[in-house]
CSV table of N, CA and C in Angstrom, one decimal:
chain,number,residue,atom,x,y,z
A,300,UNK,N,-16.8,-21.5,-0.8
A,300,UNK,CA,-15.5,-21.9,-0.7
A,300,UNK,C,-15.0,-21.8,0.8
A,301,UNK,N,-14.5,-22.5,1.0
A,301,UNK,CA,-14.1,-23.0,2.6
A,301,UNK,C,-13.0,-22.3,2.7
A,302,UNK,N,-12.7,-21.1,3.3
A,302,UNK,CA,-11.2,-20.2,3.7
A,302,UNK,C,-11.0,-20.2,5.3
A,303,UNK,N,-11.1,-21.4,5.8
A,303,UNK,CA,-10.9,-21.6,6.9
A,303,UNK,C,-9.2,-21.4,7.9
A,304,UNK,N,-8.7,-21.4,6.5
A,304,UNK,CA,-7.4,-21.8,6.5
A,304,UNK,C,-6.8,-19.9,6.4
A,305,UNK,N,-7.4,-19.5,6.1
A,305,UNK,CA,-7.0,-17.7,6.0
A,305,UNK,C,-7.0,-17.3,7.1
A,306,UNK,N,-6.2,-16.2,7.1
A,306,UNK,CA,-6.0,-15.4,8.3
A,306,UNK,C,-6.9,-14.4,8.2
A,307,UNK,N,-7.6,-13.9,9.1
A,307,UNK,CA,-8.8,-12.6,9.5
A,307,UNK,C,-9.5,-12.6,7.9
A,308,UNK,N,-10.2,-13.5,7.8
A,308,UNK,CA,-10.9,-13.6,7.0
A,308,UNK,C,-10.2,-13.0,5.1
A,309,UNK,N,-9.1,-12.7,5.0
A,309,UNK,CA,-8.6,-11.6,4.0
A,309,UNK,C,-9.0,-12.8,2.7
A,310,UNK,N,-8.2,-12.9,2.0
A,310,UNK,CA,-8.1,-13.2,0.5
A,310,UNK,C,-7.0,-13.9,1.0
A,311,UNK,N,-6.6,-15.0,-0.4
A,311,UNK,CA,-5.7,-16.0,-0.5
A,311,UNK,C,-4.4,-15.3,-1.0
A,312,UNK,N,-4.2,-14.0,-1.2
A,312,UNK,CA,-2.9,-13.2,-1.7
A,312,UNK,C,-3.0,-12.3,-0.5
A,313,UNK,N,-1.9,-12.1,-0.4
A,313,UNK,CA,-1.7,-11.0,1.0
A,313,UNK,C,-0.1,-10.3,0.9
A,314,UNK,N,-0.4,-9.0,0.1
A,314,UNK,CA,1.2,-8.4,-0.2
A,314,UNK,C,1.8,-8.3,1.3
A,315,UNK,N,2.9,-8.2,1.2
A,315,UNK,CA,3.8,-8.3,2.2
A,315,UNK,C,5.1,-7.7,2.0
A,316,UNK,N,4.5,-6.6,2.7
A,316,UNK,CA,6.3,-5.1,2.2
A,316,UNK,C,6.9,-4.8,3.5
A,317,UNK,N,8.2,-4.4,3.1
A,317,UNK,CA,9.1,-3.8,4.5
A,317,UNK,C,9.0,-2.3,4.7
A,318,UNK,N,9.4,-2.1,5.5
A,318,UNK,CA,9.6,-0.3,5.4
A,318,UNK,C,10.2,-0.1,6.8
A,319,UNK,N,10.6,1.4,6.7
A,319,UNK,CA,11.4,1.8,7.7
A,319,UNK,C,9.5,2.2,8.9
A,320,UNK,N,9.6,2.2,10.1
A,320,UNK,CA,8.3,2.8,11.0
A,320,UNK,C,7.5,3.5,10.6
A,321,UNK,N,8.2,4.2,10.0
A,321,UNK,CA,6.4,5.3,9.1
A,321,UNK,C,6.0,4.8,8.4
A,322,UNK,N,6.3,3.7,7.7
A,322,UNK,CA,5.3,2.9,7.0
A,322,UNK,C,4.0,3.0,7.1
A,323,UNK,N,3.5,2.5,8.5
A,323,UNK,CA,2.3,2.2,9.2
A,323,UNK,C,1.7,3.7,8.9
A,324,UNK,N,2.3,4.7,9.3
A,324,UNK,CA,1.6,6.0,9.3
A,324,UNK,C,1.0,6.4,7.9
A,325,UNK,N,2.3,6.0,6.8
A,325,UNK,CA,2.0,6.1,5.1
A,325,UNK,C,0.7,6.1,5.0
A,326,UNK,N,0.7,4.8,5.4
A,326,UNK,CA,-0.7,4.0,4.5
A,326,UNK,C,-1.9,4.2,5.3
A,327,UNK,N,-1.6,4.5,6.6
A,327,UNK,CA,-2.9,5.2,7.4
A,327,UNK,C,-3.1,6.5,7.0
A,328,UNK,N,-2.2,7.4,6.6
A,328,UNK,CA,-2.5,8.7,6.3
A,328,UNK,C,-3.4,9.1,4.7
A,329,UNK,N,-2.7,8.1,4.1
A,329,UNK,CA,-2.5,8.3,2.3
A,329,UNK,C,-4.1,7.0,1.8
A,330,UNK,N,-4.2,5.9,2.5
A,330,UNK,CA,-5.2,4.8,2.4
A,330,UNK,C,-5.8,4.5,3.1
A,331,UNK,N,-6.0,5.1,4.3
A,331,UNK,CA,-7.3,4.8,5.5
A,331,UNK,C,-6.7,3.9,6.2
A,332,UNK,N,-5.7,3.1,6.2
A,332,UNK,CA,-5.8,1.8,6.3
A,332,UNK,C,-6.1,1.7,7.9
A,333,UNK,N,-6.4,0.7,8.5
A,333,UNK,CA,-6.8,0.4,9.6
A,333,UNK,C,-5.7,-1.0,10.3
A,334,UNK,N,-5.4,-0.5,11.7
A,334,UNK,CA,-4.6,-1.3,12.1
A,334,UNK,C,-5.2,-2.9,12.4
A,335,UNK,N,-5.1,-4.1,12.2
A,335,UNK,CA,-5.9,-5.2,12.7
A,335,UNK,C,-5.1,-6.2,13.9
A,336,UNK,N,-3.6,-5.7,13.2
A,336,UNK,CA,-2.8,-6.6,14.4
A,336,UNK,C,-1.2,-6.3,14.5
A,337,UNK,N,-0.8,-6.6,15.2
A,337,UNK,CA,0.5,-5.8,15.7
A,337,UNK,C,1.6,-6.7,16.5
A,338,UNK,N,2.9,-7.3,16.2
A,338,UNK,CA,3.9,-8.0,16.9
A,338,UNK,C,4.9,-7.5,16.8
A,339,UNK,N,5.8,-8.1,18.0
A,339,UNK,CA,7.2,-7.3,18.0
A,339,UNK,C,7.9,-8.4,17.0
A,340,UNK,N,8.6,-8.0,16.5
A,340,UNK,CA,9.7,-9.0,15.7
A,340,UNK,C,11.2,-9.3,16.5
A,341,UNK,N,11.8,-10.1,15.9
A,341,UNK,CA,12.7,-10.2,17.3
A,341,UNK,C,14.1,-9.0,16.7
A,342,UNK,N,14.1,-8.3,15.5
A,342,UNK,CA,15.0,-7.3,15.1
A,342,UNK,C,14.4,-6.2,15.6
A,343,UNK,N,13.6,-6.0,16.8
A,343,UNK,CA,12.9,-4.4,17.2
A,343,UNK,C,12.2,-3.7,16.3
A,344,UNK,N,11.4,-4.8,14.8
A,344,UNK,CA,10.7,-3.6,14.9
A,344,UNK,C,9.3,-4.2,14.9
A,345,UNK,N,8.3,-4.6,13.9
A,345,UNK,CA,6.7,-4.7,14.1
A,345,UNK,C,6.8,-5.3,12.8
A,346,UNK,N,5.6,-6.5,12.9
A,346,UNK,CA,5.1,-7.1,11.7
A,346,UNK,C,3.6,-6.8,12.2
A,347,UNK,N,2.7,-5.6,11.5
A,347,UNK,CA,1.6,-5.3,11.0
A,347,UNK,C,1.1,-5.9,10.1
A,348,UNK,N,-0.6,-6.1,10.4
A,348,UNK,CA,-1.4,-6.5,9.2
A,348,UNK,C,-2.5,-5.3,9.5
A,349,UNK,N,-2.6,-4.7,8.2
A,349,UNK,CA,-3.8,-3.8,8.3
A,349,UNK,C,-4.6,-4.0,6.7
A,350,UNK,N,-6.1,-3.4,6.7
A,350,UNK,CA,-6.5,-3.3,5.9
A,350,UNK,C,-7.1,-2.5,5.4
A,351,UNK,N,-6.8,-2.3,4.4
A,351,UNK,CA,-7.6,-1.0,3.1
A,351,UNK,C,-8.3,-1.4,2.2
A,352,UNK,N,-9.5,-1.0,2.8
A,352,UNK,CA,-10.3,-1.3,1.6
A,352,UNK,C,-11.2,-2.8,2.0
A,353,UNK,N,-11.1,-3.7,1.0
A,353,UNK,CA,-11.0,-5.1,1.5
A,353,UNK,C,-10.5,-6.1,1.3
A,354,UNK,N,-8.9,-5.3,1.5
A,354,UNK,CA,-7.9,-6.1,1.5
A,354,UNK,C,-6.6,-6.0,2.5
A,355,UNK,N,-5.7,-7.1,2.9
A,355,UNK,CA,-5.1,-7.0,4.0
A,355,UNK,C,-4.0,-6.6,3.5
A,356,UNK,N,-3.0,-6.3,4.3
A,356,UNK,CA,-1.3,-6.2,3.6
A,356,UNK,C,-0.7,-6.2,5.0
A,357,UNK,N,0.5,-7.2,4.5
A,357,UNK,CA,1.5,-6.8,5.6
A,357,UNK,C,2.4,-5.9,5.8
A,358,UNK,N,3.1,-5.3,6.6
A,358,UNK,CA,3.8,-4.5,6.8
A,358,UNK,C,4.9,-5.4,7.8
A,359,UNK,N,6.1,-5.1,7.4
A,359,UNK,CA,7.2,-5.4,8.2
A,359,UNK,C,8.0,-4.4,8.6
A,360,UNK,N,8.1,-3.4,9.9
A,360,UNK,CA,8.4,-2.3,10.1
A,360,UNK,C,9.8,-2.4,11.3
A,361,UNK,N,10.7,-1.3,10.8
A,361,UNK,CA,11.7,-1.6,11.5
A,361,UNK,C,13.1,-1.1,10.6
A,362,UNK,N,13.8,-1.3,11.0
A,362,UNK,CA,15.3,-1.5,10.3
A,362,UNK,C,15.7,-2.2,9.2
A,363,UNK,N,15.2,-2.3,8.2
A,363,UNK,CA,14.7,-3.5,6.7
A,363,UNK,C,16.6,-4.1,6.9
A,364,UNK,N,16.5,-5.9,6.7
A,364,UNK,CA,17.2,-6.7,6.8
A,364,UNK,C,18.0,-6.4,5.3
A,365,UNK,N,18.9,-7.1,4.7
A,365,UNK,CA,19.7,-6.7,3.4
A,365,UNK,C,19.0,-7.4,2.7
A,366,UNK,N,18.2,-8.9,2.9
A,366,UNK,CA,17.1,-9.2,2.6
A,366,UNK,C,15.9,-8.7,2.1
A,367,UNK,N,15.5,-7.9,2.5
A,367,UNK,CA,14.1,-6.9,2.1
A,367,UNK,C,14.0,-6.3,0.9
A,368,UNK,N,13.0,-6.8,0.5
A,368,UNK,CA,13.1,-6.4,-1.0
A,368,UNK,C,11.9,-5.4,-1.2
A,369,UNK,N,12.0,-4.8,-2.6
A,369,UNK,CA,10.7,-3.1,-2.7
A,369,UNK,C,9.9,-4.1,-3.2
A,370,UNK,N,8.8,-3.6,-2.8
A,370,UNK,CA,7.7,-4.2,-3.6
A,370,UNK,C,6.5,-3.2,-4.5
A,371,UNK,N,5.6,-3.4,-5.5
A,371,UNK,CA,5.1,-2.4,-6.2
A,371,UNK,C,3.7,-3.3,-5.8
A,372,UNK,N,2.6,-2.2,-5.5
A,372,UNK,CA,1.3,-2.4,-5.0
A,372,UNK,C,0.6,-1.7,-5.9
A,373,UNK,N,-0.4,-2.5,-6.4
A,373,UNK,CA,-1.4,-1.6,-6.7
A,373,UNK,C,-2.8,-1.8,-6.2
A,374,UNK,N,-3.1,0.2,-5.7
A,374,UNK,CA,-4.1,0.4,-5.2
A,374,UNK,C,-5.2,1.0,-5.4
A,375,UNK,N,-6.7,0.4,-5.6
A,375,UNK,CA,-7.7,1.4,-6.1
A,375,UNK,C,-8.3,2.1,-5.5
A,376,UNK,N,-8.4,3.7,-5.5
A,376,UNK,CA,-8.9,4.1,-4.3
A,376,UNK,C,-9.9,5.5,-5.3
A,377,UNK,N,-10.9,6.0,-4.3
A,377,UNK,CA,-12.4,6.8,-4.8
A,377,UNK,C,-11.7,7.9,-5.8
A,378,UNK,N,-10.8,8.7,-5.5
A,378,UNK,CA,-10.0,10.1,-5.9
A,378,UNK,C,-8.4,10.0,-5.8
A,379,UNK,N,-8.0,9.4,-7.2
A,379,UNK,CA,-6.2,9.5,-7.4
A,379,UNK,C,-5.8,10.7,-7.1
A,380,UNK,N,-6.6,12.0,-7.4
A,380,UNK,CA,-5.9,13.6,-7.4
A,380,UNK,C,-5.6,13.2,-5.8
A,381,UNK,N,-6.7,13.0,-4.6
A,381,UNK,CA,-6.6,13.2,-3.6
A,381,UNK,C,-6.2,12.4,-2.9
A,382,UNK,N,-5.6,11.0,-3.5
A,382,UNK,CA,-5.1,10.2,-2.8
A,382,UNK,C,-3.0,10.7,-3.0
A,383,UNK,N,-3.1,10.8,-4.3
A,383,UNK,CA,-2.0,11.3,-4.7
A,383,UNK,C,-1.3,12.4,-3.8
A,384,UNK,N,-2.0,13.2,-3.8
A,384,UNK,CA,-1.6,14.3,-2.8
A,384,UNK,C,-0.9,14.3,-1.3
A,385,UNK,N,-2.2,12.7,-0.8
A,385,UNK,CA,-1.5,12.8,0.5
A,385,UNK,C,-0.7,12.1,0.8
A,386,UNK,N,0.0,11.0,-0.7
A,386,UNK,CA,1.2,10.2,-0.8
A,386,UNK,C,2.1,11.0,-0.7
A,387,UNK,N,2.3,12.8,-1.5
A,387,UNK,CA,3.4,13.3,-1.3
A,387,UNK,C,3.3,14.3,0.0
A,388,UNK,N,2.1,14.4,0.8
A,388,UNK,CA,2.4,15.0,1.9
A,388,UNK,C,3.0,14.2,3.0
A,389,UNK,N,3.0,12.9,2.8
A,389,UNK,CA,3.6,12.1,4.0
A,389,UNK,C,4.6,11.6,3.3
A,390,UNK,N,5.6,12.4,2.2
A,390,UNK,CA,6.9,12.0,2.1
A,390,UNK,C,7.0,11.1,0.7
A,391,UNK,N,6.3,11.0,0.1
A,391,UNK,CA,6.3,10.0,-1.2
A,391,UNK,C,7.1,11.1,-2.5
A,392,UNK,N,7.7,10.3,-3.0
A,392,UNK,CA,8.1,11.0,-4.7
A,392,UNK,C,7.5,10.3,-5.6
A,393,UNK,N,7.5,11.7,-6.4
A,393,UNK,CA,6.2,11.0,-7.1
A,393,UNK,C,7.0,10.3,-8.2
A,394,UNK,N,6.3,9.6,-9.1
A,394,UNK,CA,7.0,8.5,-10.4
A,394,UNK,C,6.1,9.1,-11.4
A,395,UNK,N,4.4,9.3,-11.3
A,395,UNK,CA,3.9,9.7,-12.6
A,395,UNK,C,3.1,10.4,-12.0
A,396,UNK,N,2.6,11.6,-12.5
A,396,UNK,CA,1.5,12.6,-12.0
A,396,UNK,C,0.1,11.7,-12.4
A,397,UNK,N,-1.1,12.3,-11.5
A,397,UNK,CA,-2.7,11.8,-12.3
A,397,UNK,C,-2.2,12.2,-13.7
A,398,UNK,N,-3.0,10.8,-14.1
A,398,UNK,CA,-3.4,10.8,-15.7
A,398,UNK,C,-4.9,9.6,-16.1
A,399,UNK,N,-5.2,10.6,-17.2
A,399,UNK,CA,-5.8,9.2,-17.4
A,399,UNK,C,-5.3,8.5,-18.5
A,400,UNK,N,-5.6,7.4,-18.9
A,400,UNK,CA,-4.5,6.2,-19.4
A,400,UNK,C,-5.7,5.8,-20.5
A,401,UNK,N,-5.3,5.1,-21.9
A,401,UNK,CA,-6.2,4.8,-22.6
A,401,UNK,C,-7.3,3.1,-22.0
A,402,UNK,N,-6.5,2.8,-20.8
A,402,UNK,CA,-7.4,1.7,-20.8
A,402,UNK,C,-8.6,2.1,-19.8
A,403,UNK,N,-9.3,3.0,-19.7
A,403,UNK,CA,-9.9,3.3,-19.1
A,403,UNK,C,-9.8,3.6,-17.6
A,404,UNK,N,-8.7,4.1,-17.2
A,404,UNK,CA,-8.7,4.3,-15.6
A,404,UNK,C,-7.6,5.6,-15.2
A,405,UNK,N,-7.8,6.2,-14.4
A,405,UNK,CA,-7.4,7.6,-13.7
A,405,UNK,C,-5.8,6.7,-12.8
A,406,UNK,N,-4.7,7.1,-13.4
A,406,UNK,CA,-3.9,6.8,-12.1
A,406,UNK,C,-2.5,7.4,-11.8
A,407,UNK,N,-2.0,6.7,-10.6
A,407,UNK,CA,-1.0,7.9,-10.5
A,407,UNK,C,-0.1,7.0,-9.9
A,408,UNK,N,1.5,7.1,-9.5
A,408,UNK,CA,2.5,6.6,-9.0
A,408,UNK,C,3.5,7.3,-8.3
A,409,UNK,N,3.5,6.7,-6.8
A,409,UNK,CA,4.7,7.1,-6.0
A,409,UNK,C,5.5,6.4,-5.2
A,410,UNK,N,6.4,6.7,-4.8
A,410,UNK,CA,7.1,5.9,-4.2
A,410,UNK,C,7.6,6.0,-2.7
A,411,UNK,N,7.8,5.4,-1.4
A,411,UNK,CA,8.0,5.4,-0.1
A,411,UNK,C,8.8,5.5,0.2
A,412,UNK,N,9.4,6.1,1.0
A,412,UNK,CA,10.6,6.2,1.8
A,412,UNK,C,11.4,4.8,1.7
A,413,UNK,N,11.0,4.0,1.7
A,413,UNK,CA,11.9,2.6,2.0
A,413,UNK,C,12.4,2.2,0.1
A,414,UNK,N,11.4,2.7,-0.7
A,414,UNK,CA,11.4,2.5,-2.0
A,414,UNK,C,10.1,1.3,-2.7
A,415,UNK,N,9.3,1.6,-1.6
A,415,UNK,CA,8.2,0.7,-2.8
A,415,UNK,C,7.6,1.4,-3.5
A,416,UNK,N,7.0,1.0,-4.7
A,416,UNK,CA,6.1,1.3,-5.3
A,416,UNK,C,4.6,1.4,-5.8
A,417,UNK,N,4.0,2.8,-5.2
A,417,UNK,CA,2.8,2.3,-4.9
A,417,UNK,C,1.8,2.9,-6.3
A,418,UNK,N,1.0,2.6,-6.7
A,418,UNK,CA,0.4,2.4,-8.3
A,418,UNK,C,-1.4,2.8,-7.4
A,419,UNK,N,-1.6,4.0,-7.7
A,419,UNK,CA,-3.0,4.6,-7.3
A,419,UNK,C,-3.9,5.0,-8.6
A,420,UNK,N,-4.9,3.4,-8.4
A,420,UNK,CA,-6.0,4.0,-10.0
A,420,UNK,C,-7.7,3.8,-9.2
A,421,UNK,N,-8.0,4.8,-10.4
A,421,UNK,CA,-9.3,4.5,-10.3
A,421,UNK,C,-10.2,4.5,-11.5
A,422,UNK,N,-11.1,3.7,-11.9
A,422,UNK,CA,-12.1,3.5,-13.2
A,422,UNK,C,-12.8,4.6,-13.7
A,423,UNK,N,-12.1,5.4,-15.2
A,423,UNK,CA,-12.8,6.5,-15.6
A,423,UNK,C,-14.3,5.8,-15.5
A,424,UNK,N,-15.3,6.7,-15.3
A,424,UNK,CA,-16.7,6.7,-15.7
A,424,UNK,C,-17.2,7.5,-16.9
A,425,UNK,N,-17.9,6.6,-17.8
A,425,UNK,CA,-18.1,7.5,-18.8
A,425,UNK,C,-19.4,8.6,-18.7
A,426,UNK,N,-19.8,9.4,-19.3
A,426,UNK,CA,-20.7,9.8,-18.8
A,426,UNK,C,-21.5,10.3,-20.4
C-alpha cells in the first residue's frame, strides 16, 4: 500500500490531544514516548508529534483554547502495574486500578492533568 501521503511514516489514524506543557513530559515519563518533532504554535505553546511504540500522537501543548476537547486513548504497553504507577507518579488520578477483565487483558485507567483519558492494557497470557 502506497502511504506516501503520511506523515513520518506513522498509520492513517493519528490521535491528537491538548494538554497543559507537561503533557510532553507525561507520556515520556509514563510511555517512553520519543520526541520526533516540535513547533511553536502561534498561542505560545508547541504542537508535538512523538511516538510510543509504533505509533504516533499528537500533542498540542500550551494553554488549551475553549475549543480543546479531552480525548481517551488507548494504550498497550508490556506491564499495566508498572505503567500504571508511573501515570500516578507524574500526576495522573487514577479512574480504575490494574485488573484483569473477562476479555482477556490486564488493564488500568487514568487520567491527565488536562483531563484526558488514558486506558493502559495488556493481553493476559494463558499459561
Amino acid at each position: 500500500m502506497n502511504m506516501s501521503h503520511v506523515r513520518q511514516g506513522g498509520g492513517t489514524v493519528r490521535p491528537y490531544l491538548y494538554g497543559r506543557p507537561e503533557l510532553l513530559n507525561f507520556v515520556v515519563q509514563v510511555f517512553g514516548a520519543q520526541e520526533l518533532e516540535r513547533s511553536p504554535t502561534s498561542k505560545g505553546g508547541n504542537h508535538i508529534e512523538v511516538q510510543v511504540g509504533d505509533s504516533i500522537i499528537v500533542l498540542e501543548t500550551g494553554e488549551p483554547s475553549e475549543s480543546a476537547t479531552r480525548s481517551s486513548v488507548y494504550v498497550y504497553v508490556e506491564d499495566v502495574d508498572a505503567t500504571y504507577r508511573r501515570a500516578l507518579e507524574a500526576g495522573a488520578i487514577s479512574l480504575i486500578a490494574p485488573e484483569n477483565k473477562t476479555y482477556h487483558e490486564r488493564n488500568a485507567g487514568v487520567k491527565d492533568t488536562f483531563g484526558n483519558v488514558w486506558w493502559i492494557g495488556s493481553l493476559l497470557t494463558s499459561n
